[in-house]
mmCIF file of C-alpha atoms in Angstrom:
data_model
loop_
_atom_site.group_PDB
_atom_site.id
_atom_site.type_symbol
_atom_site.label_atom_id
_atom_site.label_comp_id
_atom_site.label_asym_id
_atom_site.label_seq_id
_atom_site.Cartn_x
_atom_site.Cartn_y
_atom_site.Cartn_z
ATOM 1 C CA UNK S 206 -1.958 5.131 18.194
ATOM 2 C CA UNK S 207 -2.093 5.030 14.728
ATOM 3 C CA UNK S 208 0.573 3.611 13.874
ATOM 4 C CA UNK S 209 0.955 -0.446 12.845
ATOM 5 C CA UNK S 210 4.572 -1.735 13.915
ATOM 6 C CA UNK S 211 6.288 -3.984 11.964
ATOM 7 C CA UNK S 212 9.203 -6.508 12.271
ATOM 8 C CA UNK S 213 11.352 -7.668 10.986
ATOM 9 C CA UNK S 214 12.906 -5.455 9.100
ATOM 10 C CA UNK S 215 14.206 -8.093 6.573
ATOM 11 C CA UNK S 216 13.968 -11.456 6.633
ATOM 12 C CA UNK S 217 16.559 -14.803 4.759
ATOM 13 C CA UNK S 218 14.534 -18.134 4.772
ATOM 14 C CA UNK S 219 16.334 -21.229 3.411
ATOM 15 C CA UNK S 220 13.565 -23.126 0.516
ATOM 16 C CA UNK S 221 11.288 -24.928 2.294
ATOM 17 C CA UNK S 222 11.349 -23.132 6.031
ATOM 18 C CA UNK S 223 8.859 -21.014 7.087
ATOM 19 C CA UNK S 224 8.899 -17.418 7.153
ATOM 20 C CA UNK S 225 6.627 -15.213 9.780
ATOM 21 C CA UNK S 226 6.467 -11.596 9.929
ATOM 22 C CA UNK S 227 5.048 -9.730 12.900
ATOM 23 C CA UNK S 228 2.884 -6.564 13.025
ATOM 24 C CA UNK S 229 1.597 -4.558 16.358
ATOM 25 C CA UNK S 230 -1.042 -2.182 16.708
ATOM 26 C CA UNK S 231 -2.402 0.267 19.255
ATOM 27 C CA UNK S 232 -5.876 1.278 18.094
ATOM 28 C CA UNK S 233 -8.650 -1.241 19.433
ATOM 29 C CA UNK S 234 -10.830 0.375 16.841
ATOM 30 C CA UNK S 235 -8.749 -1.252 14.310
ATOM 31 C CA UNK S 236 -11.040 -4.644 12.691
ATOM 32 C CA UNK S 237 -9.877 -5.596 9.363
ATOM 33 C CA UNK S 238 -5.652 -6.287 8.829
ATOM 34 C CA UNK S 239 -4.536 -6.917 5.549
ATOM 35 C CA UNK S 240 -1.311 -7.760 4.124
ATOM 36 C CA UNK S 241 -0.256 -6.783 1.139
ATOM 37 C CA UNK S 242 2.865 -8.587 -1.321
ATOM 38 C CA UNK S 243 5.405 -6.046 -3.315
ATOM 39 C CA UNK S 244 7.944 -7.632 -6.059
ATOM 40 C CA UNK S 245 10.759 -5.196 -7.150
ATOM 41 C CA UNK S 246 9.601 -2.778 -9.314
ATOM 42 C CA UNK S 247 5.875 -3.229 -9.414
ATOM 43 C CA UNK S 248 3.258 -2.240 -7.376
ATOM 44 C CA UNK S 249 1.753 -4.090 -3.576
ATOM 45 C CA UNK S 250 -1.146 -6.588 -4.680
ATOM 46 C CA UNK S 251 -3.473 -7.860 -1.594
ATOM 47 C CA UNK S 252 -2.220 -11.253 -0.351
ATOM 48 C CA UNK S 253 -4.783 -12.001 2.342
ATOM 49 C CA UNK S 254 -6.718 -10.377 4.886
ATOM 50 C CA UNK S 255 -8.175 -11.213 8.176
ATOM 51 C CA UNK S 256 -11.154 -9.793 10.436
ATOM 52 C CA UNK S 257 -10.638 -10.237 14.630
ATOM 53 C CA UNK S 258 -13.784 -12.650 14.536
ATOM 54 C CA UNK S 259 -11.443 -15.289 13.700
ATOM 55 C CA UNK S 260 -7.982 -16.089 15.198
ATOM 56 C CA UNK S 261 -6.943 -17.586 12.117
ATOM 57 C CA UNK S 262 -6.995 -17.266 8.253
ATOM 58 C CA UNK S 263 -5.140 -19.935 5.895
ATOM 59 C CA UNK S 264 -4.945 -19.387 1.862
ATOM 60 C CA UNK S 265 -2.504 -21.924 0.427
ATOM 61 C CA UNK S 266 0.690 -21.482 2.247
ATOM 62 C CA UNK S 267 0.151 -18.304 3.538
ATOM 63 C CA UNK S 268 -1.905 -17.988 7.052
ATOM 64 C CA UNK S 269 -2.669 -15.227 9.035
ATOM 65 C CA UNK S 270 -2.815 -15.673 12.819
ATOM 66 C CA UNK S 271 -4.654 -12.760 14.674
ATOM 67 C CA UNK S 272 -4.283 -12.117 18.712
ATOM 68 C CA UNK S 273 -6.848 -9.959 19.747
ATOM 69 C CA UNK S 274 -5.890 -9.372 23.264
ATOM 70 C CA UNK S 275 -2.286 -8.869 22.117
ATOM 71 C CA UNK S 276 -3.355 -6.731 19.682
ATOM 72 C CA UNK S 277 -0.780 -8.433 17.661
ATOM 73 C CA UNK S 278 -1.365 -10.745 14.251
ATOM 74 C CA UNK S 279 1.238 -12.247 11.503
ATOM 75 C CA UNK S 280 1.719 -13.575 8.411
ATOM 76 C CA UNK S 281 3.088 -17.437 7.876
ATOM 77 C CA UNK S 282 4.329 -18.402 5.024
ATOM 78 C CA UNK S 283 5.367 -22.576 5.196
ATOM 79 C CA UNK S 284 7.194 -24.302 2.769
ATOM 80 C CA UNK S 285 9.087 -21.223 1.692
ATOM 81 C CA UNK S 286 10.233 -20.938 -2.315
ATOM 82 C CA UNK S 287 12.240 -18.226 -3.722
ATOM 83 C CA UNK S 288 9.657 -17.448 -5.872
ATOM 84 C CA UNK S 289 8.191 -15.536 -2.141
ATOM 85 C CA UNK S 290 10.605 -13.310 -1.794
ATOM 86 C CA UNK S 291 9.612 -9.861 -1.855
ATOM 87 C CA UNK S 292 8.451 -7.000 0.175
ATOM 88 C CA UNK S 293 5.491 -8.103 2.645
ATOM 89 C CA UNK S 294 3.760 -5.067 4.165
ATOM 90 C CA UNK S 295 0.781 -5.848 6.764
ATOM 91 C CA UNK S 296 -1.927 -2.695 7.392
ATOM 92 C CA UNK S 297 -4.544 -2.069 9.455
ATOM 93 C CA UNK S 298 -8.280 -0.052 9.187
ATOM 94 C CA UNK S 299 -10.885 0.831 11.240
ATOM 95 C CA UNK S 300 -14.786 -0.464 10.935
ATOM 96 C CA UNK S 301 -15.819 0.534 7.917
ATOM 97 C CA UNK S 302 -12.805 2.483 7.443
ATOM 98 C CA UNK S 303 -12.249 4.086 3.782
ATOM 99 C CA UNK S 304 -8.958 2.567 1.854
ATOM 100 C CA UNK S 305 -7.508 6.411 2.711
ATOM 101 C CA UNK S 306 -8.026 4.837 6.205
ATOM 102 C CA UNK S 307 -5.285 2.205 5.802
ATOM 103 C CA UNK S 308 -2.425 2.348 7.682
ATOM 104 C CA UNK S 309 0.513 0.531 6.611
ATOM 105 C CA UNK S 310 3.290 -1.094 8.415
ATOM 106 C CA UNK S 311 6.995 -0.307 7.231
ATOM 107 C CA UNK S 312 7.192 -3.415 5.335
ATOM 108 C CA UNK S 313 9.393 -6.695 5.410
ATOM 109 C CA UNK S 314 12.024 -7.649 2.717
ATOM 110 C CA UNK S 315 11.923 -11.319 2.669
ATOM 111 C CA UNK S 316 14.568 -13.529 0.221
ATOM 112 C CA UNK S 317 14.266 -16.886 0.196
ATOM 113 C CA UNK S 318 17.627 -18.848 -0.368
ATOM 114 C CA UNK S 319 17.283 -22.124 -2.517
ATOM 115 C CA UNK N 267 -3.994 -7.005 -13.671
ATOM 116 C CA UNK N 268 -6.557 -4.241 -13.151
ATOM 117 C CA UNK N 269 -5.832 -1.533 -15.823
ATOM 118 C CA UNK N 270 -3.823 1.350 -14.412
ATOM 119 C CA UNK N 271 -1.324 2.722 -16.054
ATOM 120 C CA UNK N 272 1.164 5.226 -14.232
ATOM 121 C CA UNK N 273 3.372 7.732 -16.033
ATOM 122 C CA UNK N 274 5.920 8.531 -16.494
ATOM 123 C CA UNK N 275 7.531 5.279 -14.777
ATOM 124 C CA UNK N 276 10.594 7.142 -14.067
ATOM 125 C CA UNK N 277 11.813 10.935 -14.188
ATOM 126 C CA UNK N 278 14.871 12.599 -12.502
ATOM 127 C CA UNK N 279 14.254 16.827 -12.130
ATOM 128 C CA UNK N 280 16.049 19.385 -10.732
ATOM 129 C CA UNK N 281 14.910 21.254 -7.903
ATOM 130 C CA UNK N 282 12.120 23.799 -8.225
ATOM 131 C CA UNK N 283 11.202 22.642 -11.139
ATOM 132 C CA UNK N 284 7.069 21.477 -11.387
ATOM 133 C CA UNK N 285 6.378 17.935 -11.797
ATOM 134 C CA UNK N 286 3.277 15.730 -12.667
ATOM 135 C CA UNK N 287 2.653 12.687 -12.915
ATOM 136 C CA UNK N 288 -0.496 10.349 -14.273
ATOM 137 C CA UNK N 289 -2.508 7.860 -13.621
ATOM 138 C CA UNK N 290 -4.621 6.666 -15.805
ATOM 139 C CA UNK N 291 -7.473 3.485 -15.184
ATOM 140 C CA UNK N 292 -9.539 1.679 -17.668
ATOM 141 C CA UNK N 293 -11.587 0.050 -14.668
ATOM 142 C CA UNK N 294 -13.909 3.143 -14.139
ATOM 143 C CA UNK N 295 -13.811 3.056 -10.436
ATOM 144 C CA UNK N 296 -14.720 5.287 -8.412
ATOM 145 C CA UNK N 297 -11.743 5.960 -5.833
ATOM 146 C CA UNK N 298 -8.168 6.620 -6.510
ATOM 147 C CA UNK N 299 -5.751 6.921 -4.243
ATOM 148 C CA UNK N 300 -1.395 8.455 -4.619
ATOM 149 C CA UNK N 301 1.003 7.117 -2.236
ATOM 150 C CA UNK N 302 4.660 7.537 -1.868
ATOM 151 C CA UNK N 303 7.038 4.834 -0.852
ATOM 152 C CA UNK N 304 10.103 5.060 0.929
ATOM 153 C CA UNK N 305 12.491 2.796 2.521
ATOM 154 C CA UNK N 306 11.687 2.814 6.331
ATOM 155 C CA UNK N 307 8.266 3.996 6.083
ATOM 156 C CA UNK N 308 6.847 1.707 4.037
ATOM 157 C CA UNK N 309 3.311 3.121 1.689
ATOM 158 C CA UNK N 310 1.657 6.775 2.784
ATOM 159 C CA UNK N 311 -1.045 8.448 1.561
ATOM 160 C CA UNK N 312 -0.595 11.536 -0.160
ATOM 161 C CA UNK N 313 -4.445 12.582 -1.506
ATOM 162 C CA UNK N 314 -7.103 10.521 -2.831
ATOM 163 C CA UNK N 315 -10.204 11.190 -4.936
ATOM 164 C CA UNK N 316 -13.743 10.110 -4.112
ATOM 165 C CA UNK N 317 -14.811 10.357 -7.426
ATOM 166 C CA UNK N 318 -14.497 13.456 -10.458
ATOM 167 C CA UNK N 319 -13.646 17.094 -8.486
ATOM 168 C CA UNK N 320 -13.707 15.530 -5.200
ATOM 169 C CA UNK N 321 -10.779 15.260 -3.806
ATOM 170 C CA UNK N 322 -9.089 15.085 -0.001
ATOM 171 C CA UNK N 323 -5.729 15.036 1.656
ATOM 172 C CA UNK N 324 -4.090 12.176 3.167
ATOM 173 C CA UNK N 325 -1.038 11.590 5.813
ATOM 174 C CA UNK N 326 1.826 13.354 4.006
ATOM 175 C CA UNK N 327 -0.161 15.811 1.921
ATOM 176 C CA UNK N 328 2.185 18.676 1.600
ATOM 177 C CA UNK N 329 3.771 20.401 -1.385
ATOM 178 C CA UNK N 330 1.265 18.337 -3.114
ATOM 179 C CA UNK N 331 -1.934 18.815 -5.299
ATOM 180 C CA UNK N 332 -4.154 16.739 -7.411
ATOM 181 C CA UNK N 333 -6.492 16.686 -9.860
ATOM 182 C CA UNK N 334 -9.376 14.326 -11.304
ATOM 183 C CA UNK N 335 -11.572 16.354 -14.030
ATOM 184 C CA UNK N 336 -12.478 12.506 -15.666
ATOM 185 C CA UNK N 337 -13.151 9.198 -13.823
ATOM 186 C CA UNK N 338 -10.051 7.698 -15.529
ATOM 187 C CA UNK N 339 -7.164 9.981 -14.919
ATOM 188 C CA UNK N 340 -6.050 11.352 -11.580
ATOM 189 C CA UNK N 341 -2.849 13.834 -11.969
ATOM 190 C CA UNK N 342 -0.313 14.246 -8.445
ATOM 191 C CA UNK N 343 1.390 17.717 -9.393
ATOM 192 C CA UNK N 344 4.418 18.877 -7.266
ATOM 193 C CA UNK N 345 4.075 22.836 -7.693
ATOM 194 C CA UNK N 346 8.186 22.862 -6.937
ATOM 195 C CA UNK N 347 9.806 19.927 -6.162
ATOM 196 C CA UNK N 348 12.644 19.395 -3.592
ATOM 197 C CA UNK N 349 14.396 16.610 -3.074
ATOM 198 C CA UNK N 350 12.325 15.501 -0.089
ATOM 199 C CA UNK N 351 10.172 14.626 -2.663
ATOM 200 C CA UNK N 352 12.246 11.952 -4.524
ATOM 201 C CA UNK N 353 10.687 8.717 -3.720
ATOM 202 C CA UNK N 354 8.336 6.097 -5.696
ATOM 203 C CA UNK N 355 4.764 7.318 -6.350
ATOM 204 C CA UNK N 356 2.121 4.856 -6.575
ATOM 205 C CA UNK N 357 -1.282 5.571 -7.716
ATOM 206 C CA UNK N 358 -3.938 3.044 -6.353
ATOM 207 C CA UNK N 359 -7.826 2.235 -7.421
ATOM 208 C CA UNK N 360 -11.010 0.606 -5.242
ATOM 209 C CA UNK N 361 -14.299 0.519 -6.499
ATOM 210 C CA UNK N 362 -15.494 0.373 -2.974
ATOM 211 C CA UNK N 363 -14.980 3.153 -0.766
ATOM 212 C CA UNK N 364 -15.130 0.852 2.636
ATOM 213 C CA UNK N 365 -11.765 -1.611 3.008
ATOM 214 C CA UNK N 366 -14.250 -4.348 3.698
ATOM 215 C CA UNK N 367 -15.973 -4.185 0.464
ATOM 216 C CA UNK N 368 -12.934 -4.135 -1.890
ATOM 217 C CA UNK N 369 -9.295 -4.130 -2.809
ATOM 218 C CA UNK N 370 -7.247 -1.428 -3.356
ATOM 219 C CA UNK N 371 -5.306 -2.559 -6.988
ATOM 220 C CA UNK N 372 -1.744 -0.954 -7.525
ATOM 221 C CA UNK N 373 -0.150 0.854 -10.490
ATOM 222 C CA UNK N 374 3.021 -0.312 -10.820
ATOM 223 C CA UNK N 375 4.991 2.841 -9.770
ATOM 224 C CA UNK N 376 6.668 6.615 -11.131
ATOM 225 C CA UNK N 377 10.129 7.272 -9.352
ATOM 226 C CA UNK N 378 10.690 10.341 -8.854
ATOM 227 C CA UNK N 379 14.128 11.633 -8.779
ATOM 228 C CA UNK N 380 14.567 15.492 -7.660
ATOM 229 C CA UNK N 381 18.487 16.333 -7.970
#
């Protein structure tokens, strides 16, 4: 129940599409769903980050849409460049839940092709 | 880039043999956090520090131990490594305790070879 489910695995966008990575959770106590960016060789920086009181959360070209009932949310990215690609990881925490709390998802390897 | 410095960024070691490895902030906050990364299980917590002395285990906590005697440096010792326990170590900082209240901020990685 604690677990936040991923997919895909890995992911090939051509420039310009749009990429969307799924995540899945079990825990209703769950309330704040971050996602987090990873380059090679450094370390996961926070992208953006949504709360269930909204369905939807848009930074730039990234968006987050959130489905409570489905207990399901996912990260958009539109207008793909190659300069995205990199390892997406989404995570999960309860109210008020400590960062120790955070349960990350397996992560997404995402290469955009120019 | 918030100051954390990890080291050393990489080390290969035979088995049995004790490891540690650093972090070291210049942000003085409060928590700090080691993970280990893998490929197919993405970022799990190994320990993390609520501030100087205090410390607590996380999800994959085993045949580890840490340390925090200053604010700045938190040390991830492997007593006797195996090679279960090569993998990339990230250490990770928040100056709130609450995920709603703050980031965590990344070091940029130690991997860890055990041969």
């Amino acid at each position: 129940q604690q677990q936040v489910k991923q997919s895909p695995q890995s992911l090939i966008v051509q420039k310009g599409g749009i990429s969307i990575i799924n995540c899945a959770y079990e825990n209703t106590a769950f309330d704040y769903f971050p996602w987090y960016q990873q380059f090679p060789g450094k370390g996961p920086a926070l992208l953006i980050a949504i709360r269930p009181d909204v369905s939807e959360k848009k930074e730039g070209r990234f968006t987050i849409s959130f489905n409570k009932s489905a207990k399901q949310f996912s990260l958009h990215i539109m207008d793909s460049q190659p300069g995205d690609s990199a390892t997406y990881f989404c995570a999960a925490s309860s109210s008020g839940g400590s960062q120790g709390n955070l349960i990350f998802g397996k992560g997404t390897k995402l290469s955009v092709k120019p | 880039d918030a100051g954390i410095t990890q080291s050393p960024r990489h080390k290969v070691t035979e088995t049995g043999t004790p490891v540690t490895l650093r972090c070291h902030q210049t942000e003085n906050h409060r928590y700090m956090y080691w993970y280990r990364q893998d490929p197919g299980h993405g970022l799990r917590l190994i320990h993390y520090s609520y501030g100087v002395k205090d410390t607590d285990k996380g999800e994959v906590s085993d045949g580890y131990s840490v340390s925090r005697s200053k604010t700045e440096d938190f040390l991830l010792t492997l007593e006797s490594a195996t090679s279960s326990q090569t993998s990339v170590y990230f250490c990770a900082i928040s100056e709130s305790k609450t995920t709603y209240t703050g980031e965590l901020f990344f070091g940029e990685g130690s991997r860890l070879t055990v041969l």
